[in-house]
Coordinates of C-alpha atoms and ligand atoms in Angstrom, one line a residue:
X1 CA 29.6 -191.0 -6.1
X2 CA 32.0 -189.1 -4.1
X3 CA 31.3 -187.0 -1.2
X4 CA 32.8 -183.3 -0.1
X5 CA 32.3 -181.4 2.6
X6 CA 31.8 -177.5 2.0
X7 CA 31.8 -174.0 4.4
X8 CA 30.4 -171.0 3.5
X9 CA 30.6 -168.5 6.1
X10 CA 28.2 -165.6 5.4
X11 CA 30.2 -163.0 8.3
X12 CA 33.5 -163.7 6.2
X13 CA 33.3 -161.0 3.6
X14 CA 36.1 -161.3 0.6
X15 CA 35.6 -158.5 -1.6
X16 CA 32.8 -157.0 -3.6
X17 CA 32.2 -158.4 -7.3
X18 CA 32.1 -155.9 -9.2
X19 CA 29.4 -156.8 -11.7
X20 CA 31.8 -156.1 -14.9
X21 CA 33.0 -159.3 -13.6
X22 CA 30.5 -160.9 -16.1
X23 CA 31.2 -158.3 -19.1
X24 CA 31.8 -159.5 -22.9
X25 CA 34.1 -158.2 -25.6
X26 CA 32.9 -157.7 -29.4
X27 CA 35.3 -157.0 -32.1
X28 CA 34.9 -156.9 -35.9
X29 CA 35.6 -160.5 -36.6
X30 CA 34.4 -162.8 -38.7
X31 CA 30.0 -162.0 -38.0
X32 CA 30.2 -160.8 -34.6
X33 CA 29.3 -157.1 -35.6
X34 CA 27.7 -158.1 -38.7
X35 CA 25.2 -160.4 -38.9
X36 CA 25.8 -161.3 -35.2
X37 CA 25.1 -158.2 -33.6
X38 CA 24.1 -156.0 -36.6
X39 CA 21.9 -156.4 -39.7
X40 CA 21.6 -153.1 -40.7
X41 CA 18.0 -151.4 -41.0
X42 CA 16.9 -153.1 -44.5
X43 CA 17.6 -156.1 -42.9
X44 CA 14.2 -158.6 -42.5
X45 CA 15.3 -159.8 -39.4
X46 CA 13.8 -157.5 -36.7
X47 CA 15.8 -154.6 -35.5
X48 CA 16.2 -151.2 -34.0
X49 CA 18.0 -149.0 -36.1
X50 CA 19.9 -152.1 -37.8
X51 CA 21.1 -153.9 -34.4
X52 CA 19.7 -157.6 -34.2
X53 CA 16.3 -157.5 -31.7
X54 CA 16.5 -160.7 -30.6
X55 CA 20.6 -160.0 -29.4
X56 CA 19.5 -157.1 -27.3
X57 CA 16.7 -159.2 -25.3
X58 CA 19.4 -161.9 -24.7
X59 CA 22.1 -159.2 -23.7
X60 CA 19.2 -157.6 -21.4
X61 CA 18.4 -161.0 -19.8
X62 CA 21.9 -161.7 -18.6
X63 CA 21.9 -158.4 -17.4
X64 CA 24.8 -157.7 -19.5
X65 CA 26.9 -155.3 -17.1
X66 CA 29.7 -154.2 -20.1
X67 CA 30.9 -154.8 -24.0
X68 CA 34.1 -154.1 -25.0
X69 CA 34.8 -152.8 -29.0
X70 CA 35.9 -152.2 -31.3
X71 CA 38.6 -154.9 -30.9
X72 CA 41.1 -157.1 -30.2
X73 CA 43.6 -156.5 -33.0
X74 CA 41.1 -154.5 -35.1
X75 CA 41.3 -151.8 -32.2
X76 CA 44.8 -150.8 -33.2
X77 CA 44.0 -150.2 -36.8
X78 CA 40.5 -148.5 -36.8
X79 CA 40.0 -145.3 -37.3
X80 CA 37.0 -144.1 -35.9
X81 CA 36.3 -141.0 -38.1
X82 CA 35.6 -143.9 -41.0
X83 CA 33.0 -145.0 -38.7
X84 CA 30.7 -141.4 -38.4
X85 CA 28.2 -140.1 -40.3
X86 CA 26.4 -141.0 -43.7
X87 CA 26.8 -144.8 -44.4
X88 CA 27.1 -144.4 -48.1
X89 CA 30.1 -142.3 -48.1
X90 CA 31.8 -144.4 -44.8
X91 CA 35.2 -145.3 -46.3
X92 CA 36.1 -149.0 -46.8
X93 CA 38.9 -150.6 -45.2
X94 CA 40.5 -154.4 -45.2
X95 CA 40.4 -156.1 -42.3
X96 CA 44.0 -157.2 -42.0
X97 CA 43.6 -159.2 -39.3
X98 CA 40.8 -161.4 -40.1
X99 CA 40.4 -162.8 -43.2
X100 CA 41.0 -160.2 -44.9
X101 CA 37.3 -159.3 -45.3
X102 CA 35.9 -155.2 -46.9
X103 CA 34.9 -153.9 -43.4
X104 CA 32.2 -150.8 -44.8
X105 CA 32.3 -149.0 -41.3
X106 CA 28.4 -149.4 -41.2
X107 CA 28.8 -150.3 -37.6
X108 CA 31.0 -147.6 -35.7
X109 CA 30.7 -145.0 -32.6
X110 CA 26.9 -144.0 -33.0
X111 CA 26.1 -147.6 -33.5
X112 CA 27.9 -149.0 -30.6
X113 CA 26.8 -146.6 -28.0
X114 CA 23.2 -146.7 -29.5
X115 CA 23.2 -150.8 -28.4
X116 CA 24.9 -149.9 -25.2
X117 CA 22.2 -148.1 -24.5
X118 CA 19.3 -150.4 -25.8
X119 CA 21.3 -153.2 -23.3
X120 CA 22.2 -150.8 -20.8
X121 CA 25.4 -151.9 -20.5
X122 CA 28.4 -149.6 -20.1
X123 CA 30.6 -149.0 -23.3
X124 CA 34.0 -150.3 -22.8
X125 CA 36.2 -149.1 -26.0
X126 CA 39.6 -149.7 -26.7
X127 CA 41.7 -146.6 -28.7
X128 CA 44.1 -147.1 -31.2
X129 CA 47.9 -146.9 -30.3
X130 CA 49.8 -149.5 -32.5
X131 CA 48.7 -147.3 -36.2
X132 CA 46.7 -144.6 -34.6
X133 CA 47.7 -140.8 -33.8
X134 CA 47.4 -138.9 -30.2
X135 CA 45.4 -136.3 -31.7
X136 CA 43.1 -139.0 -33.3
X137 CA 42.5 -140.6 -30.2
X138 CA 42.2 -137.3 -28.0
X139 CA 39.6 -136.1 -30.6
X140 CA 37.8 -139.7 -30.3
X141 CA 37.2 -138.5 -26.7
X142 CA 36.4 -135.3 -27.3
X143 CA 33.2 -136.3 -30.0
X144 CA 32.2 -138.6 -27.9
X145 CA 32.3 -136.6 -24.1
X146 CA 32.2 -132.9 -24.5
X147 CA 29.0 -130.8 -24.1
X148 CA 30.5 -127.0 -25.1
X149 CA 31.5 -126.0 -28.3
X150 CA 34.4 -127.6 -30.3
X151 CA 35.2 -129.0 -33.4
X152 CA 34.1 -132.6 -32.5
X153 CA 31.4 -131.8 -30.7
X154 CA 30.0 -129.1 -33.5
X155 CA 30.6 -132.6 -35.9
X156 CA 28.3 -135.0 -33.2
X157 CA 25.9 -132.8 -33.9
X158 CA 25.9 -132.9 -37.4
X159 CA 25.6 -136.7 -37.6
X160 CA 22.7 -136.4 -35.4
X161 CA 23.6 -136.6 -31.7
X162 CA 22.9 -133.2 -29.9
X163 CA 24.6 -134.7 -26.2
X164 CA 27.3 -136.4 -25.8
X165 CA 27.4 -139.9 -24.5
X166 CA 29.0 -140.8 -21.0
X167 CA 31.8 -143.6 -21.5
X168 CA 33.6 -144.9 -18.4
X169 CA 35.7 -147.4 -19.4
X170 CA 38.9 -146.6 -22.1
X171 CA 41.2 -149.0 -22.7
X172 CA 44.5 -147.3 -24.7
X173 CA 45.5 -149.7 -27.1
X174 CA 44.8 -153.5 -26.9
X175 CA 48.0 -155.9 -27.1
X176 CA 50.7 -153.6 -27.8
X177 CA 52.9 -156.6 -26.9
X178 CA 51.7 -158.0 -29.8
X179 CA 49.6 -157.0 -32.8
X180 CA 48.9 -153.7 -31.3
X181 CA 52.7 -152.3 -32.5
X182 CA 54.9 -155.2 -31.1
X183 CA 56.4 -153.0 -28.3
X184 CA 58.8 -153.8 -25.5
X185 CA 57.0 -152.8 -21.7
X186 CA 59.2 -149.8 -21.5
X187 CA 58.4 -148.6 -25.0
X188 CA 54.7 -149.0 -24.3
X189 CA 55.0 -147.5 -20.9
X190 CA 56.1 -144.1 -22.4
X191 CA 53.1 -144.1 -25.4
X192 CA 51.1 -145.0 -22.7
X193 CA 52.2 -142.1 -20.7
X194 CA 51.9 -139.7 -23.5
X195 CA 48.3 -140.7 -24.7
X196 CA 47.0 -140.8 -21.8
X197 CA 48.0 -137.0 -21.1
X198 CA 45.6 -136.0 -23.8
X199 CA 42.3 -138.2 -22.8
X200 CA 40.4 -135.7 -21.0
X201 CA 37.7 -135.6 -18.8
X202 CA 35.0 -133.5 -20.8
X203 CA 32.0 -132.1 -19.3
X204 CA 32.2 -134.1 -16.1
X205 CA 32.5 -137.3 -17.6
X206 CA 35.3 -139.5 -15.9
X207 CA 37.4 -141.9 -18.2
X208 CA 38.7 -145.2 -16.4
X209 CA 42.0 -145.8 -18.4
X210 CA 42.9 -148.9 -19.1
X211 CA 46.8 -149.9 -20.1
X212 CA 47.3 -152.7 -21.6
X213 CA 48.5 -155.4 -19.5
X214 CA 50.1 -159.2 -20.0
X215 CA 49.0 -162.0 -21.8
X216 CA 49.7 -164.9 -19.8
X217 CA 52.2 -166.2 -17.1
X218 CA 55.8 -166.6 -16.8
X219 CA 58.6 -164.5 -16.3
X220 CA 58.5 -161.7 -19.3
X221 CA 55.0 -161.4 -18.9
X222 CA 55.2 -160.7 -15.2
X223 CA 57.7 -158.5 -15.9
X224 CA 55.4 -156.6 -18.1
X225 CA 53.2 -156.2 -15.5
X226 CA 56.1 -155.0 -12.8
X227 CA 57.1 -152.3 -15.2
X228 CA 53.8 -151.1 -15.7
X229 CA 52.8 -150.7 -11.9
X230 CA 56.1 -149.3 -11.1
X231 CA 56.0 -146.3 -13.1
X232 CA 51.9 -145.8 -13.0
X233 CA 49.8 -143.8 -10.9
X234 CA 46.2 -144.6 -10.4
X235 CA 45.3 -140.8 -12.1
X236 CA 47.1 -142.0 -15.0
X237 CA 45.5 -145.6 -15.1
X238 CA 42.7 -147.0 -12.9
X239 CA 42.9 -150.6 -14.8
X240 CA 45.3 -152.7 -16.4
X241 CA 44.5 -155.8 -18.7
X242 CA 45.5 -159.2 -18.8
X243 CA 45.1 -161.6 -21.7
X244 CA 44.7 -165.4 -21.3
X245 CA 43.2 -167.8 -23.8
X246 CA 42.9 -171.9 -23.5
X247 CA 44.6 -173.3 -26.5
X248 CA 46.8 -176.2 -25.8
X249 CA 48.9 -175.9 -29.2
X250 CA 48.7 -172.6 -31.0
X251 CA 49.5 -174.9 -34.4
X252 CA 46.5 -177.6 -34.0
X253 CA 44.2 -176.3 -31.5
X254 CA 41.7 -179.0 -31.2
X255 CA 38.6 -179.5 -32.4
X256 CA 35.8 -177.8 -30.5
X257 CA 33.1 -180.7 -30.6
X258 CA 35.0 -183.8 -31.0
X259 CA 37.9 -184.5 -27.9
X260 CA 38.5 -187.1 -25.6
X261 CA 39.1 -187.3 -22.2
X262 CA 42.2 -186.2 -22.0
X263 CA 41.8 -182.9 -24.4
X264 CA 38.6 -182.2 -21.8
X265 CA 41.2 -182.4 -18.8
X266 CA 43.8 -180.5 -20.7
X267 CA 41.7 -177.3 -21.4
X268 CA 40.8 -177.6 -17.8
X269 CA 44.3 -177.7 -16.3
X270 CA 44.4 -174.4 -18.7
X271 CA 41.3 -172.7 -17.1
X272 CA 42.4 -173.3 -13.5
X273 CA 45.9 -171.9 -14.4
X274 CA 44.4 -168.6 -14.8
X275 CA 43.7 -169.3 -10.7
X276 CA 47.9 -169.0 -10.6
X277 CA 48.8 -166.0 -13.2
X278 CA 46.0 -163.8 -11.2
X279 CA 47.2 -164.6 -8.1
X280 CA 50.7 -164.0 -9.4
X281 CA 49.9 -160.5 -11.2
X282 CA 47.9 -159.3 -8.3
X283 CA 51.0 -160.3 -5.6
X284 CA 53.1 -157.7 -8.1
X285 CA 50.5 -155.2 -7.8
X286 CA 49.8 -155.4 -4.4
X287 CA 53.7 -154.4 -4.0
X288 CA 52.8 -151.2 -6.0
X289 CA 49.8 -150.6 -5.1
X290 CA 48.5 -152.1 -1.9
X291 CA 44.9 -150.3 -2.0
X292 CA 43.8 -151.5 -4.4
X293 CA 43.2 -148.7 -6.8
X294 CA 44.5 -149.9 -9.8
X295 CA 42.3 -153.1 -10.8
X296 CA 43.2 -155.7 -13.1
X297 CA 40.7 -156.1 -15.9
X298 CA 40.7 -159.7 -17.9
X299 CA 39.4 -157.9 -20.6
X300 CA 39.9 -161.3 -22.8
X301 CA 39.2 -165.0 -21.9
X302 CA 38.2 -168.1 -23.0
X303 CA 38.8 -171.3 -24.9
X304 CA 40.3 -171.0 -28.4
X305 CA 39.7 -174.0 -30.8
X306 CA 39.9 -174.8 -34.4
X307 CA 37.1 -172.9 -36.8
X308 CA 34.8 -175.0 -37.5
X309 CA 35.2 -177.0 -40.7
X310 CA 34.8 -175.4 -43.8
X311 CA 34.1 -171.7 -42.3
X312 CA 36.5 -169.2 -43.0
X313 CA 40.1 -169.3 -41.2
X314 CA 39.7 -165.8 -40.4
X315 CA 36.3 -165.7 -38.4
X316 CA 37.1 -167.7 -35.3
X317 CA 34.0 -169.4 -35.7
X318 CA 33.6 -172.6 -33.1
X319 CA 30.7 -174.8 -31.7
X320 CA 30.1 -174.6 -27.8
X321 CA 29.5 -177.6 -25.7
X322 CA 29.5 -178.1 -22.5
X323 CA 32.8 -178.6 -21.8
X324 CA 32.5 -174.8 -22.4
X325 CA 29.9 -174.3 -19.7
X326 CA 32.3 -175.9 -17.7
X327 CA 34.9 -174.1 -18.3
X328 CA 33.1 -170.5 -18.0
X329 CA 31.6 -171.8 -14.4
X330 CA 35.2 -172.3 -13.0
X331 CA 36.7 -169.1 -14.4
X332 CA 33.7 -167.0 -13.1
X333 CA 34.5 -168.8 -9.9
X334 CA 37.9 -168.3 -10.1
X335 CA 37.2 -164.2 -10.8
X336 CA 35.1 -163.9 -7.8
X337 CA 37.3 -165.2 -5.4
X338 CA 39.9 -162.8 -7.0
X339 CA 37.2 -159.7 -7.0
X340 CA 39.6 -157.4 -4.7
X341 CA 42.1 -157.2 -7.8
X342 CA 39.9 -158.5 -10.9
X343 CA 37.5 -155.5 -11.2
X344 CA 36.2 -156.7 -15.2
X345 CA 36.4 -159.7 -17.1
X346 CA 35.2 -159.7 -20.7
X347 CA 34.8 -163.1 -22.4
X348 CA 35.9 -163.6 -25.8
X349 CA 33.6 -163.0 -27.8
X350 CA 30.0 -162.5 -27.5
X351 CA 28.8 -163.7 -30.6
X352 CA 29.8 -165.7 -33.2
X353 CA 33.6 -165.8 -32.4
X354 CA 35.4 -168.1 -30.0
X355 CA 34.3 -168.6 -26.9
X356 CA 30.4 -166.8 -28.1
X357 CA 27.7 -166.6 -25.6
X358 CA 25.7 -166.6 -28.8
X359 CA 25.3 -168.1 -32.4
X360 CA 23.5 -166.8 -35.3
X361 CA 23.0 -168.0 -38.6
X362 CA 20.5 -165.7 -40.4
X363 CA 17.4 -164.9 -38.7
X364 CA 18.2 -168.1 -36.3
X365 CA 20.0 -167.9 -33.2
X366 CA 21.0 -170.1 -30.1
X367 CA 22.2 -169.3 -26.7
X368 CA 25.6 -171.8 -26.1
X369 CA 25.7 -173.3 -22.8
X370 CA 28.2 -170.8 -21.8
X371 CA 25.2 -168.3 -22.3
X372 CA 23.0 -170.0 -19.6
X373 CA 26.4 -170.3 -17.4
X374 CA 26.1 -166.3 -17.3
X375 CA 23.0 -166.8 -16.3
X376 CA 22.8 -168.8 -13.9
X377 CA 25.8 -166.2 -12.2
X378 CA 23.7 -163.1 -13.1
X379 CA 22.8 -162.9 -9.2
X380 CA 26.6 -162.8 -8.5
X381 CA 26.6 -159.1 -9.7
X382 CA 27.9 -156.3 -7.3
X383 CA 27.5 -159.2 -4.5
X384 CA 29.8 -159.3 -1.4
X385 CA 32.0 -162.3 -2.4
X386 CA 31.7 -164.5 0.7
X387 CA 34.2 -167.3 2.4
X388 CA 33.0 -170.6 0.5
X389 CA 35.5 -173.8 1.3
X390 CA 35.4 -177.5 -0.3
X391 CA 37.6 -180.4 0.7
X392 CA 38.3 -180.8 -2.9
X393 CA 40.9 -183.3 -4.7
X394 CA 41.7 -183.7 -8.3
X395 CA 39.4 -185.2 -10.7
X396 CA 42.0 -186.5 -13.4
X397 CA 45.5 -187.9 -12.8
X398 CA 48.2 -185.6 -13.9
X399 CA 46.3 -182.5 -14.0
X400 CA 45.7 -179.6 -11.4
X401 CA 41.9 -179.7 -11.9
X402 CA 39.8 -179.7 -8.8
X403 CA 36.5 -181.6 -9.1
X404 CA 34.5 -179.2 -7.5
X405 CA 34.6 -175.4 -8.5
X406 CA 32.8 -173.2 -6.2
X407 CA 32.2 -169.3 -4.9
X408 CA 29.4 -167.6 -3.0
X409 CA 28.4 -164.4 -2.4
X410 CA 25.4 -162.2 -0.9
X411 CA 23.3 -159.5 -1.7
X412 CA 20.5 -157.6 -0.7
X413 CA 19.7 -160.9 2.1
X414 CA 20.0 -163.1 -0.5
X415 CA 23.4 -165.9 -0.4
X416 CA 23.9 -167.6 -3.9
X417 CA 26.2 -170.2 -4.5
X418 CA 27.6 -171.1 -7.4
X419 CA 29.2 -174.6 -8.2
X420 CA 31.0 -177.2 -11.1
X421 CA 31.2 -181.1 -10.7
X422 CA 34.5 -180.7 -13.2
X423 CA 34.7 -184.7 -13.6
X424 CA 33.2 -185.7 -16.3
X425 CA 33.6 -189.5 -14.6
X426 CA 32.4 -189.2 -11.0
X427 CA 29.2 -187.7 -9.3
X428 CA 29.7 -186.0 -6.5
X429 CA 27.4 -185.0 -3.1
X430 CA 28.0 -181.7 -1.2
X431 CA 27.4 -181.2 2.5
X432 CA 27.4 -177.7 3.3
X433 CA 27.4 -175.8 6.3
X434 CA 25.9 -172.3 5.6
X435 CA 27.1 -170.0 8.9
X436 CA 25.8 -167.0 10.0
X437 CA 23.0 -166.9 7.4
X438 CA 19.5 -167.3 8.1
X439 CA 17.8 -169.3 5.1
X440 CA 14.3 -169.7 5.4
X441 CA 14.4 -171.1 1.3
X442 CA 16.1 -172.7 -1.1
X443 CA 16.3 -173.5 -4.5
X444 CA 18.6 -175.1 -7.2
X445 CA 18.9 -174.6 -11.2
X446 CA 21.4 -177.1 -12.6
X447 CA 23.0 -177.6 -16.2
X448 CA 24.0 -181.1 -17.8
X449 CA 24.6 -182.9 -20.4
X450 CA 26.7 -185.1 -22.0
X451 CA 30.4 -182.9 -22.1
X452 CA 29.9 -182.9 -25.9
X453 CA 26.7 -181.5 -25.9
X454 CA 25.5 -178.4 -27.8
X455 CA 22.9 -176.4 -28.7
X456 CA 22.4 -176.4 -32.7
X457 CA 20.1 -174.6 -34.8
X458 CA 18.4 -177.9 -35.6
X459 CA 18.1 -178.3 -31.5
X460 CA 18.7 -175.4 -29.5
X461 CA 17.5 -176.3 -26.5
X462 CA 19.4 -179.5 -26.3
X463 CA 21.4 -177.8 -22.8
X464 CA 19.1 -176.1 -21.1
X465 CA 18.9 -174.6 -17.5
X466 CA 16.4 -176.8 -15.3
X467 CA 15.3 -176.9 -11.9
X468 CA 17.5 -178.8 -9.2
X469 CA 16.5 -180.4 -5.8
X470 CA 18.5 -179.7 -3.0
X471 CA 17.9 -180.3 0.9
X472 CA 18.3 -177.4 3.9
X473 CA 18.4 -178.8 7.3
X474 CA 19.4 -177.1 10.2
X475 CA 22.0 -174.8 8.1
X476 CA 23.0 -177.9 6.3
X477 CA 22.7 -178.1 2.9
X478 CA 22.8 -181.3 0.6
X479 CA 23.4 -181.1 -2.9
X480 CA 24.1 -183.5 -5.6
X481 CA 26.5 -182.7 -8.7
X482 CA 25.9 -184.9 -11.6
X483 CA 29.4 -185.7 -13.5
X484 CA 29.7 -182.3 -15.6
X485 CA 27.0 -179.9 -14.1
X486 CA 26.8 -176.6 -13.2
X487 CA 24.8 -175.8 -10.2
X488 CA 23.4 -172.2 -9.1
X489 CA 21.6 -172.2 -5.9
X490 CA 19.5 -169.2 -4.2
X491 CA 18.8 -169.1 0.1
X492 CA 17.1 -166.4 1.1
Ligands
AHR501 O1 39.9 -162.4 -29.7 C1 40.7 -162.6 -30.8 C2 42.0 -161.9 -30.7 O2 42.8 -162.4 -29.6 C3 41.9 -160.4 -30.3 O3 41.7 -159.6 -31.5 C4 43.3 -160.1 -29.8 O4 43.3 -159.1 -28.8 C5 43.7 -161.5 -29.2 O5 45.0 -161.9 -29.5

């Protein structure tokens, strides 16, 4: 057992956390649209208008703040006129990217925003810039946002939707760096520029673009970022991205259920160097920019592991354990304590794909440990991040991992704080000192299990969120972490 001390000062406010903080990105991938999210209306499984019943409730009970769509990669080859109108006559495209699969556009913009709604979470969609047109884009926004008369708007209307929908959050293309066009900064800067121009504010509804930002750390990537901020202005983007998955080799990623100790402590070391690219993104913003107005949005993280054996290359399909829960617990963390910059996160992907919050095979579906991490955050949401210290050390030799991974926050007279025992060797025990809060109650939910641990059809309640005893005395609370644990606890 090893012992920590912790502060968490209730007067020291940080930043708000914006709730998008704990958003989620869908892309149509392998069966995170279809049969993940969407079943279509024949479908036995139960479902509103073809979208999965049972995904909604779990979206709703997370209190799912955002979902980003239609991609990733796909974004900068889908065409979203495909996507409208009568599903019998939707053209059929390949899905370059992955696998190769007929994608049948039975799930586009009505679809989306219809489960957006159902959740009621706010649509986050990403427009085409590597393969699309400014005119296609500019008319995306116009059927979705204008009220008067117009082409797109006259064709809404004939596919069945009388008012338009309001959409916030636009991100203009998604990886240009990469497989959105393979452009250099100042290249993208200028197609940025010019799309932009023509995404209009219809009918009173205000876009929040989104440029697309760097994919990890080191020097060409913070360039990215410097040219970017140099030659924006907040009017022409309120958000830029950043990218950053945990793979330790791109070639052999690792299996997602079977690693050793080491592999555990590697992905780790990944996660926590997220920690050191936002803190060095946001020190080249802050040059730019040092109000604030331009927010970085993560709209992409998680770990990335082999597929599963004998599923399809091309679907990103990978078990969850709780090395996962882990790993979402200390990047949440991490994201609150960078809330001033990191205005959305979205984790990749919500169902089915990567790093899913939720699998589904058929009518059956099981919520990952990374799904009850979200959870156990939910109370995070637009909170007043607060100053929350631990005399940490390193859990593994070698490695920058700190044992303990920890944020707080309050809200509506309520303080939660939210912590990881990392090790998956040592318990620990936490003495806190709450300050300037006045708790008349606790009470503690922990998760843990074994790091390998998953939830399985065959047992898919094998992690599971349980109650958790902790001790308040005199503003002093006393709290044990089990080796690998996640710990949420509530004083009001
Ligand atoms: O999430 C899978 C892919 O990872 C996305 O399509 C892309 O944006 C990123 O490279």
């Amino acid at each position: 057992m090893k012992n920590f001390k912790m502060l968490v000062n209730a007067n020291d406010k940080t930043g708000h956390i914006n709730r998008e903080i704990y958003g989620h990105f869908s892309e149509h991938l392998g069966r995170c649209i279809y049969g993940g999210i969407y079943v279509g209306e024949d479908s036995s499984i139960p479902n509103i208008h073809g979208i999965r019943k049972d995904v909604i409730e779990a979206f709703k009970q997370i209190k799912m703040p955002v979902l980003r769509w239609p991609g990733g990669c796909f974004a900068d080859e889908y065409h979203w006129k495909d996507g409208i109108g009568d599903k019998s006559t939707r053209k059929k495209m390949v899905n370059t990217n992955w696998g190769g699969v007929v994608e049948d556009n039975s799930f586009g913009t009505h679809e989306f925003m219809e489960l957006c709604e159902l959740v009621g979470c706010e649509p986050y969609i990403a427009g085409n810039v590597g393969s699309g047109t400014v005119q296609e884009m500019a008319e995306w926004i116009e059927y979705m946002t204008f009220d008067g008369i117009s082409p797109m708007s006259e064709l809404r209307k004939k596919n069945g939707r009388e008012k338009p929908w309001k959409l916030k959050y636009f991100g203009i293309g998604n990886e240009n760096w990469g497989c959105g066009g393979n452009m250099r900064p100042e290249y993208y800067l200028d197609q940025y520029r010019q799309y932009q121009s023509y995404c209009k504010n219809y009918s009173g509804n205000e876009l929040f673009k989104v440029a697309c930002g760097p994919g990890g750390g080191g020097e060409d990537w913070y360039n990215w970022t410097q040219v970017l901020m140099k030659n924006l202005n907040p009017d022409q983007a309120k958000g830029i991205s950043f990218h950053a998955y945990n793979v330790p080799d791109w070639i052999d990623k690792g299996s997602s259920t079977e690693f050793d100790s080491n592999d555990y402590y590697t992905i780790l070391n990944l996660a926590n160097y997220v920690d050191v690219m936002l803190t060095r993104h946001t020190e080249i913003m802050n040059r730019y920019d040092p109000d604030n107005k331009i927010g970085l949005i993560m709209d992409e993280w998680g770990n990335w592991f082999n597929v599963e054996p004998g599923t399809n290359p091309g679907f990103l399909y990978q078990q969850n354990t709780m090395r996962d829960a882990i790993v979402a617990a200390m990047q949440l963390n991490i994201f609150n304590r960078h809330c001033k910059r990191v205005i959305m996160a979205n984790i990749a992907q919500v169902v089915n794909v990567l790093q899913a919050i939720i699998l589904t095979e058929g009518e059956k579906l099981v919520k990952t440990p990374t799904y009850h991490v979200f959870d156990m955050f939910k109370a995070h949401q637009d909170a007043e991040c607060v100053y929350c210290h631990t005399d940490n050390e390193n859990c593994c030799g070698g490695k920058s991992v700190p044992m303990i991974s920890s944020s707080a926050s309050v809200k509506d007279g309520v303080m939660t704080i939210t912590l990881a025992n990392c090790s998956i060797d040592d318990d620990a025990e936490l003495s806190c000192d709450i300050c300037n809060f006045d708790a008349k109650e606790v009470k503690a939910h922990i998760l843990t299990e074994d790091v390998h641990a998953c939830n399985t059809f065959e047992d898919p309640e094998k992690v599971a969120i349980k109650p958790h005893d902790v001790k308040l005395e005199n503003s002093k609370l006393t709290v044990k972490l089990p080796a690998c644990s996640v710990v949420e606890i509530t004083l009001n």
